[in-house]
Short mmCIF file of C-alpha atoms and ligand atoms in Angstrom, two decimals:
data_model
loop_
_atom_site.label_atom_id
_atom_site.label_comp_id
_atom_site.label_asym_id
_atom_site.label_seq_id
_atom_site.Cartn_x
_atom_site.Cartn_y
_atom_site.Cartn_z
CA UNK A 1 -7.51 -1.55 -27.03
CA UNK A 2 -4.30 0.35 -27.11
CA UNK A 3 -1.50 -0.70 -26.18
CA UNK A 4 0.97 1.69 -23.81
CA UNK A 5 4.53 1.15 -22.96
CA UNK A 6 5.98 4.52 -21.13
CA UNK A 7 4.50 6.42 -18.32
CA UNK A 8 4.08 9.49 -20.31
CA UNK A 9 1.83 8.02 -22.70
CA UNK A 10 0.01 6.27 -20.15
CA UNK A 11 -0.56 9.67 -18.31
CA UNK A 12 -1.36 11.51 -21.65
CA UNK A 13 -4.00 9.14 -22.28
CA UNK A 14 -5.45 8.90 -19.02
CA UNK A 15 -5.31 12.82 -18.21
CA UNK A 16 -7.34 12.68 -21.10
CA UNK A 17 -10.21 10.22 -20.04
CA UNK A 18 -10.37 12.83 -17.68
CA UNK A 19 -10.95 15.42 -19.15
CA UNK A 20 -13.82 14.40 -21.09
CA UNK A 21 -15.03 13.71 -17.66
CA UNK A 22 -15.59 10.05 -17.92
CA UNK A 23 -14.81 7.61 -15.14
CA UNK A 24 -11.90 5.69 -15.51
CA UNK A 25 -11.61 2.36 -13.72
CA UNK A 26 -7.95 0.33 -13.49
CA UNK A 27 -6.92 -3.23 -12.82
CA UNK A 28 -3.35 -3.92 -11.46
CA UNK A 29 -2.08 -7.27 -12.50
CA UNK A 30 1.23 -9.20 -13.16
CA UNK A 31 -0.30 -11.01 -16.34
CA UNK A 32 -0.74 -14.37 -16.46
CA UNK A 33 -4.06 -13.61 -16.66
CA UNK A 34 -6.73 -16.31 -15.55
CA UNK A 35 -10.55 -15.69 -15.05
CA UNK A 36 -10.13 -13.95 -11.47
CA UNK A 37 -8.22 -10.99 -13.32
CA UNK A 38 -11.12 -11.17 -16.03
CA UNK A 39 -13.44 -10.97 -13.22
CA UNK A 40 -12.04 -7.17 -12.16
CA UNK A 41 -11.75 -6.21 -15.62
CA UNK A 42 -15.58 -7.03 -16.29
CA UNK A 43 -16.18 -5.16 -12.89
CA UNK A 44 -14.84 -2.30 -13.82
CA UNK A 45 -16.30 -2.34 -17.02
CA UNK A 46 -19.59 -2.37 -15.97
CA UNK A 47 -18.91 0.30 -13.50
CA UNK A 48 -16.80 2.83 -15.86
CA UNK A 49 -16.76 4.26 -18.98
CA UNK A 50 -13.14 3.77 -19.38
CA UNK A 51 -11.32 0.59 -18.03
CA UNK A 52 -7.47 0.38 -17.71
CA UNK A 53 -5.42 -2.54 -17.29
CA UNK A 54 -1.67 -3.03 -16.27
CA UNK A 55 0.79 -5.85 -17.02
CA UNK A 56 3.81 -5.73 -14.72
CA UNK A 57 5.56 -8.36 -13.05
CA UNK A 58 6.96 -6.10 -10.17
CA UNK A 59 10.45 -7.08 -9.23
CA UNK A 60 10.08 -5.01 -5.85
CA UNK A 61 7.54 -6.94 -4.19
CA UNK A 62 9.63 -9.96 -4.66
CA UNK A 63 12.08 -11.33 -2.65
CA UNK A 64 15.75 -12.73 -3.20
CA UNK A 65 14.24 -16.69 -3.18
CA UNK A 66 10.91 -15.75 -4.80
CA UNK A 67 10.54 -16.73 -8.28
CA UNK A 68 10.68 -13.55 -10.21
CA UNK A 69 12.59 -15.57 -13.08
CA UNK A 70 9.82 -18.14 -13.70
CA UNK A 71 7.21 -15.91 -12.89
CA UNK A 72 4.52 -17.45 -16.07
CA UNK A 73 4.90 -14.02 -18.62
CA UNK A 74 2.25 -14.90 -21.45
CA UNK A 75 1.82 -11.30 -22.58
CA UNK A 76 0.14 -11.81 -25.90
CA UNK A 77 -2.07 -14.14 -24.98
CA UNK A 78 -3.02 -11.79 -21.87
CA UNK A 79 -3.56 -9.12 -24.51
CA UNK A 80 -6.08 -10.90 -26.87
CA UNK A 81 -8.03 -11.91 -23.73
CA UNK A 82 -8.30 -8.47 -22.91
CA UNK A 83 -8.88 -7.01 -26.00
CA UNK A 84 -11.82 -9.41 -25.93
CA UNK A 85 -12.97 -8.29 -23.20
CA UNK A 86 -13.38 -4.47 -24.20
CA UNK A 87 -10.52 -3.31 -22.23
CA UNK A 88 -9.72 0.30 -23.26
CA UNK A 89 -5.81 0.74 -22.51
CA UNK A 90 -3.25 -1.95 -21.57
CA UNK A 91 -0.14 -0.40 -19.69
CA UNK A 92 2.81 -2.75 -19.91
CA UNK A 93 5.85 -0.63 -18.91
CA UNK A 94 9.18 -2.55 -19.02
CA UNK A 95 11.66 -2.34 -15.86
CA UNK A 96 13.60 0.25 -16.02
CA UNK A 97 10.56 2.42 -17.54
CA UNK A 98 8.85 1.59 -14.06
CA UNK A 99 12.18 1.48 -12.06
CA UNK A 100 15.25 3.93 -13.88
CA UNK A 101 18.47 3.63 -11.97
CA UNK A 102 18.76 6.26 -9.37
CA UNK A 103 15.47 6.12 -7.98
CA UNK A 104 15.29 5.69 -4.39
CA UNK A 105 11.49 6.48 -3.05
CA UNK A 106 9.49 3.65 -1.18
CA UNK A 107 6.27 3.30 -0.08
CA UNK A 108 5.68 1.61 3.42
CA UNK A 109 2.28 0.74 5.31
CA UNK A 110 4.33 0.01 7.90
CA UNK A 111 2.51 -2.47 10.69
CA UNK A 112 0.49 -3.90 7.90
CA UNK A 113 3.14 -4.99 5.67
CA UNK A 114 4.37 -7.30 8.58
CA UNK A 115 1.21 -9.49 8.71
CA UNK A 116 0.30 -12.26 6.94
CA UNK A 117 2.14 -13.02 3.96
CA UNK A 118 3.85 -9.85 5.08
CA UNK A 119 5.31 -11.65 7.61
CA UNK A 120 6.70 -14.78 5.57
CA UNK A 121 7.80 -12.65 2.79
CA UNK A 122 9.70 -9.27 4.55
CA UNK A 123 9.47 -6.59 1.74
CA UNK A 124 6.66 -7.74 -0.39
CA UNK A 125 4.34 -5.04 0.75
CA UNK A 126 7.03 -2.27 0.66
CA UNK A 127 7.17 -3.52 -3.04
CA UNK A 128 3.09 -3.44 -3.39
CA UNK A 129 2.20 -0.68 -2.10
CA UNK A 130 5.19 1.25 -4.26
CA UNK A 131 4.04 -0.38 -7.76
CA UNK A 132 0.38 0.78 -6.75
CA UNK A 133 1.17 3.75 -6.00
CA UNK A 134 3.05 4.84 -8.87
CA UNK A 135 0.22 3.00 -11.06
CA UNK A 136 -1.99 4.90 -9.01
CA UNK A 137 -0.12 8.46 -10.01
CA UNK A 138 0.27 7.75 -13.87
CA UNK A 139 -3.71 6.59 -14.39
CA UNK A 140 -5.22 8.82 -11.66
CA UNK A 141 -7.91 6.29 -11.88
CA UNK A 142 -11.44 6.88 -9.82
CA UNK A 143 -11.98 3.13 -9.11
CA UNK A 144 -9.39 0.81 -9.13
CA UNK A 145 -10.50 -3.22 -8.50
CA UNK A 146 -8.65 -5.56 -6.38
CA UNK A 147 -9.37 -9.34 -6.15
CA UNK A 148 -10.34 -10.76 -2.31
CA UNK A 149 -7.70 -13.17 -2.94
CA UNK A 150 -5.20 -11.15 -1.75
CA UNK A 151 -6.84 -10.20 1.28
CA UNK A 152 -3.50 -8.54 3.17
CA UNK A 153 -2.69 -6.93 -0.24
CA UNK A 154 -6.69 -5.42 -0.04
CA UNK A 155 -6.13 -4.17 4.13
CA UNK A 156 -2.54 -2.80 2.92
CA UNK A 157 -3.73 -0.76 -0.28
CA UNK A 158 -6.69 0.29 1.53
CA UNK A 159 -4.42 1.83 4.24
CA UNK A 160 -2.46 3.41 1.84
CA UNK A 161 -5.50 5.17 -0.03
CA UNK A 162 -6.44 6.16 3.19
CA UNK A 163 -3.47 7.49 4.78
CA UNK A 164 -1.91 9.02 1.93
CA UNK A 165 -5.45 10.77 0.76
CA UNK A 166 -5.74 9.32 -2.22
CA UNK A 167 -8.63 10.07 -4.18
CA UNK A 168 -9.43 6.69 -6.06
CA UNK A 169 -12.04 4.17 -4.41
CA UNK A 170 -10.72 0.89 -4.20
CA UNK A 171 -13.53 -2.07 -5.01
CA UNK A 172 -12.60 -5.37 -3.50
CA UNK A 173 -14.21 -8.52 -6.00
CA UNK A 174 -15.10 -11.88 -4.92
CA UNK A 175 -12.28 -14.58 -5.25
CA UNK A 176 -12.81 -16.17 -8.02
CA UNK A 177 -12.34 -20.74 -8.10
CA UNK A 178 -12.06 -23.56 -10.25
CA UNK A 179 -15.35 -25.86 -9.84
CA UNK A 180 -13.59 -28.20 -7.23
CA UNK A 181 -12.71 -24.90 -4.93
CA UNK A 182 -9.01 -24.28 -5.81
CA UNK A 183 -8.51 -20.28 -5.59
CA UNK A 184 -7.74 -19.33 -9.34
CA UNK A 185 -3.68 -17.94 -9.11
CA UNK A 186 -1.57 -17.42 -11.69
CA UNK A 187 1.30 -19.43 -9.54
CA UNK A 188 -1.35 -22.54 -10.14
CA UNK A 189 0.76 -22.98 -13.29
CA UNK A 190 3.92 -24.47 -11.62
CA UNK A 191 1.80 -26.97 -10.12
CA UNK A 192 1.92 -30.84 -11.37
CA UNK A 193 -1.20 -32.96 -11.82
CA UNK A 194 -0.93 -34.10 -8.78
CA UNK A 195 0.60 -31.09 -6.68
CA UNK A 196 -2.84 -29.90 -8.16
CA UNK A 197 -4.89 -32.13 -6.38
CA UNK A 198 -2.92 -31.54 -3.32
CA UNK A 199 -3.22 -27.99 -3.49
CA UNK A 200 -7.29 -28.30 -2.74
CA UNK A 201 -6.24 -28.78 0.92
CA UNK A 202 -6.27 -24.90 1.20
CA UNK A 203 -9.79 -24.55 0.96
CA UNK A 204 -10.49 -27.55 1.94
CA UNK A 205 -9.47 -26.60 5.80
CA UNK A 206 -11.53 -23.00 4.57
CA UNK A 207 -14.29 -25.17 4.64
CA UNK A 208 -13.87 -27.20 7.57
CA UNK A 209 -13.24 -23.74 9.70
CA UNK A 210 -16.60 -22.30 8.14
CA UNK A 211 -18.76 -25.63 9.33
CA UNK A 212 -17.48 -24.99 12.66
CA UNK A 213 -18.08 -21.50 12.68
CA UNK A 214 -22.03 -22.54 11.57
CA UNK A 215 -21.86 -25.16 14.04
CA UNK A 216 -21.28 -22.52 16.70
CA UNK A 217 -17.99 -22.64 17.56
CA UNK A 218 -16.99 -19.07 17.63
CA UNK A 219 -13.29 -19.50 19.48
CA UNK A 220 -10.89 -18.53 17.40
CA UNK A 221 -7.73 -20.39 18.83
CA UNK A 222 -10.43 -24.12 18.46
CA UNK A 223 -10.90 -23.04 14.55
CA UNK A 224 -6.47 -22.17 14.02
CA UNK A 225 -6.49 -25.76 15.28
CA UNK A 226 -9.28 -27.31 12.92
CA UNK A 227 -8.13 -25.54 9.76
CA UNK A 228 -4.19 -26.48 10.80
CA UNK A 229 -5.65 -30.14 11.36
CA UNK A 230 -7.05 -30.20 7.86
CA UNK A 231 -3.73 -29.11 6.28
CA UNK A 232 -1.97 -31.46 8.22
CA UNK A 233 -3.87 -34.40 6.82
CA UNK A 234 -2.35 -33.59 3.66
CA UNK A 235 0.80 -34.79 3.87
CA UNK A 236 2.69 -33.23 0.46
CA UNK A 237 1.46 -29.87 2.19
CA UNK A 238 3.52 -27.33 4.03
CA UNK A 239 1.85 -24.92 6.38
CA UNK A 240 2.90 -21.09 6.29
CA UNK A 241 0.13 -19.76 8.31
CA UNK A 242 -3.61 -20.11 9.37
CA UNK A 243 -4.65 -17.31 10.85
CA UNK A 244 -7.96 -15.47 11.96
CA UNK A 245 -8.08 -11.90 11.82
CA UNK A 246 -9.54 -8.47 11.28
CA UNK A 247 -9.55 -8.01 7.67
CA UNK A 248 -9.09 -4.19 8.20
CA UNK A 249 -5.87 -4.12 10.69
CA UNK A 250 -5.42 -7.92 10.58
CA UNK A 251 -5.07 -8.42 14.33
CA UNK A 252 -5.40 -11.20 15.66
CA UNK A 253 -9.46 -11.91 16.86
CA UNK A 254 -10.08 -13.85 19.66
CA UNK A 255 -13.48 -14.93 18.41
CA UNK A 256 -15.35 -14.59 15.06
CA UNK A 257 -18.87 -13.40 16.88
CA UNK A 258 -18.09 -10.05 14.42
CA UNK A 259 -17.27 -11.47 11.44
CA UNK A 260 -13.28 -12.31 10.74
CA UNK A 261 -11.11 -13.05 8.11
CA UNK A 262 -10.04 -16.75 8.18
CA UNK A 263 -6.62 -17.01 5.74
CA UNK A 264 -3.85 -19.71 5.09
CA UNK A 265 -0.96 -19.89 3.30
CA UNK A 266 0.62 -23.22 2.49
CA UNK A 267 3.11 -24.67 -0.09
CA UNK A 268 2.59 -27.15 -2.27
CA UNK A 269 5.94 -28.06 -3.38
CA UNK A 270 7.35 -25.42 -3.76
CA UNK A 271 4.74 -23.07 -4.66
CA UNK A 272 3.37 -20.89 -2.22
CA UNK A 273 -0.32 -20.85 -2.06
CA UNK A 274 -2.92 -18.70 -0.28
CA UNK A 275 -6.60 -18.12 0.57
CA UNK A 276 -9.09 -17.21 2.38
CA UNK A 277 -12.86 -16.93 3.60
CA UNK A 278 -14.40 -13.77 5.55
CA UNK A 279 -16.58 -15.64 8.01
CA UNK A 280 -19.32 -13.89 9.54
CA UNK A 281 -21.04 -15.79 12.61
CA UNK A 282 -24.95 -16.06 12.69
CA UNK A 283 -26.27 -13.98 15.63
CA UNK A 284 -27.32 -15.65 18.99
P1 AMP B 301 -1.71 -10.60 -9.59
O1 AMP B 301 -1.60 -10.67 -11.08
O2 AMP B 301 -1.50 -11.89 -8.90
O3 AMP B 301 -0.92 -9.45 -9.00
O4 AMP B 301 -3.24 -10.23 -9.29
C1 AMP B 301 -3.82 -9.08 -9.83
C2 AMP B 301 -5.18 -8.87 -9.20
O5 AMP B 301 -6.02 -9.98 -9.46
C3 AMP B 301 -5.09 -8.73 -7.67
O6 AMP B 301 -6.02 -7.73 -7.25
C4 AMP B 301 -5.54 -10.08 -7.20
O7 AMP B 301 -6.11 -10.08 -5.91
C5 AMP B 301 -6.56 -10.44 -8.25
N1 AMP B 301 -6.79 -11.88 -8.28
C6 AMP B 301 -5.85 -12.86 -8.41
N2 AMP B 301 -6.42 -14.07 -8.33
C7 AMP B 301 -7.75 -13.86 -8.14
C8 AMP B 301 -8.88 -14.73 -7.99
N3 AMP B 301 -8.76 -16.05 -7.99
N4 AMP B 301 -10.08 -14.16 -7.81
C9 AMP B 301 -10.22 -12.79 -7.78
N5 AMP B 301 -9.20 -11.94 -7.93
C10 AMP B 301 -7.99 -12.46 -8.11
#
């Protein structure tokens, strides 16, 4: 695996993927990495010749109380992982490589980067869909794999691709859990024993929502309330949202009869948690 520090390099050696007409697949991360970034990295393995990975904690999509500082940065560790893995090239650009004073450009999905966590955290997405699309400029790549985790992240950069005519497909992979359901994160790491424990109220109230939904209750306003119930019940928990929503333009649905996207954000602590479930109801 070789290693890559500057955008030129990294567009030197991805121009020339290219040209030997192989496929070239790339995985966006902030390091840290746990087995849901492993999972895209094996995904694009197995569906490209050439697989490209990026370590960059992103100081855009974060905001002035987020914890950019303490973000976990375990880059040599992440590196043997993926050199394990196969990985081909690991971009790792510092700051000011990725960011050089003076430069002034955003990128902005505008009504989708209010929803969601885009909502709780103003100027996250402006900050995600700039990183991605820079990353998306230096590897050029013709897949690029995104976890379901972030399912606002996946309706935002979808957009984006879209609008902006990108010609990269994006592949969304499954989120990926520890055996007693917690949603793999990287932000797990701040969280003690028992915060830990805790934190399985997220998909806990998943679950509850998705029994309903089998049970037939289809309403989406009745599930809000039985997935904010759940959360409630554990008391160390703080609510952000719990909403239900069209994973493409993340409106609101009034009923999950067409499939929805059932998310919640909570903090444990003061870690911010999320996840989700797409729920699709059995027909009549
Ligand atoms: P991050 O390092 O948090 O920016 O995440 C990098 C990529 O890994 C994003 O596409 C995430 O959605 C994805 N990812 C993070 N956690 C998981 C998980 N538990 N399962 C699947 N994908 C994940």
């Amino acid at each position: 695996m070789k290693r890559i520090a500057t955008i030129a390099e990294m567009k030197a050696a991805c121009r020339q993927v290219a040209r030997t007409g192989k496929t070239l697949g790339f995985v966006a991360t902030m390091g840290a990495l746990h087995e849901g970034h492993l999972s895209l990295v094996r995904a694009s393995e197995s569906r490209c010749d050439v697989t490209a990975v990026s370590i960059f904690v992103n100081p855009l999509q974060f905001g002035p109380a987020e914890d950019l500082d303490k973000y976990p940065r375990t880059l040599e560790r992440d590196a043997a992982l993926l050199e394990q893995l196969g990985a081909d090239f690991l971009f790792m650009p510092g700051v000011e490589e990725m960011y050089p004073q003076g430069a002034q450009t955003y990128v902005l999905v505008e009504d989708l980067s209010n929803r969601l966590d885009g909502a709780s955290r103003p100027g996250h997405f402006r900050g995600v869909a700039t990183v991605v699309t820079k990353l998306f400029e230096i590897v050029r790549p013709n897949f690029a794999f995104f976890g379901q985790k972030d399912a606002a992240q996946v309706a935002v950069l979808r957009k984006l691709v879209n609008d902006l005519d990108m010609d990269v497909e994006i592949v969304v992979c499954p989120i990926v859990r520890e055996k007693d359901g917690l949603a793999m994160s990287s932000r797990n790491a701040y969280l003690t024993s028992e915060q830990r424990q805790q934190a399985l109220v997220l998909h806990r109230s998943l679950l509850r929502v998705q029994t309903a939904v089998e049970q037939g209750e289809h309403d989406s306003a009745k599930l809000i309330e039985i997935g904010k119930q759940a959360i409630t019940e554990e008391a160390r928990a703080r609510l952000d949202y719990f909403a239900i929503v069209d994973p493409d333009t993340l409106d609101s649905v009034a009923d999950v009869s067409r499939g929805a996207l059932v998310a919640v954000a909570a903090y444990v602590g003061a870690t911010r948690l999320i996840d989700n479930i797409l729920v699709t109801a059995s027909p009549q």
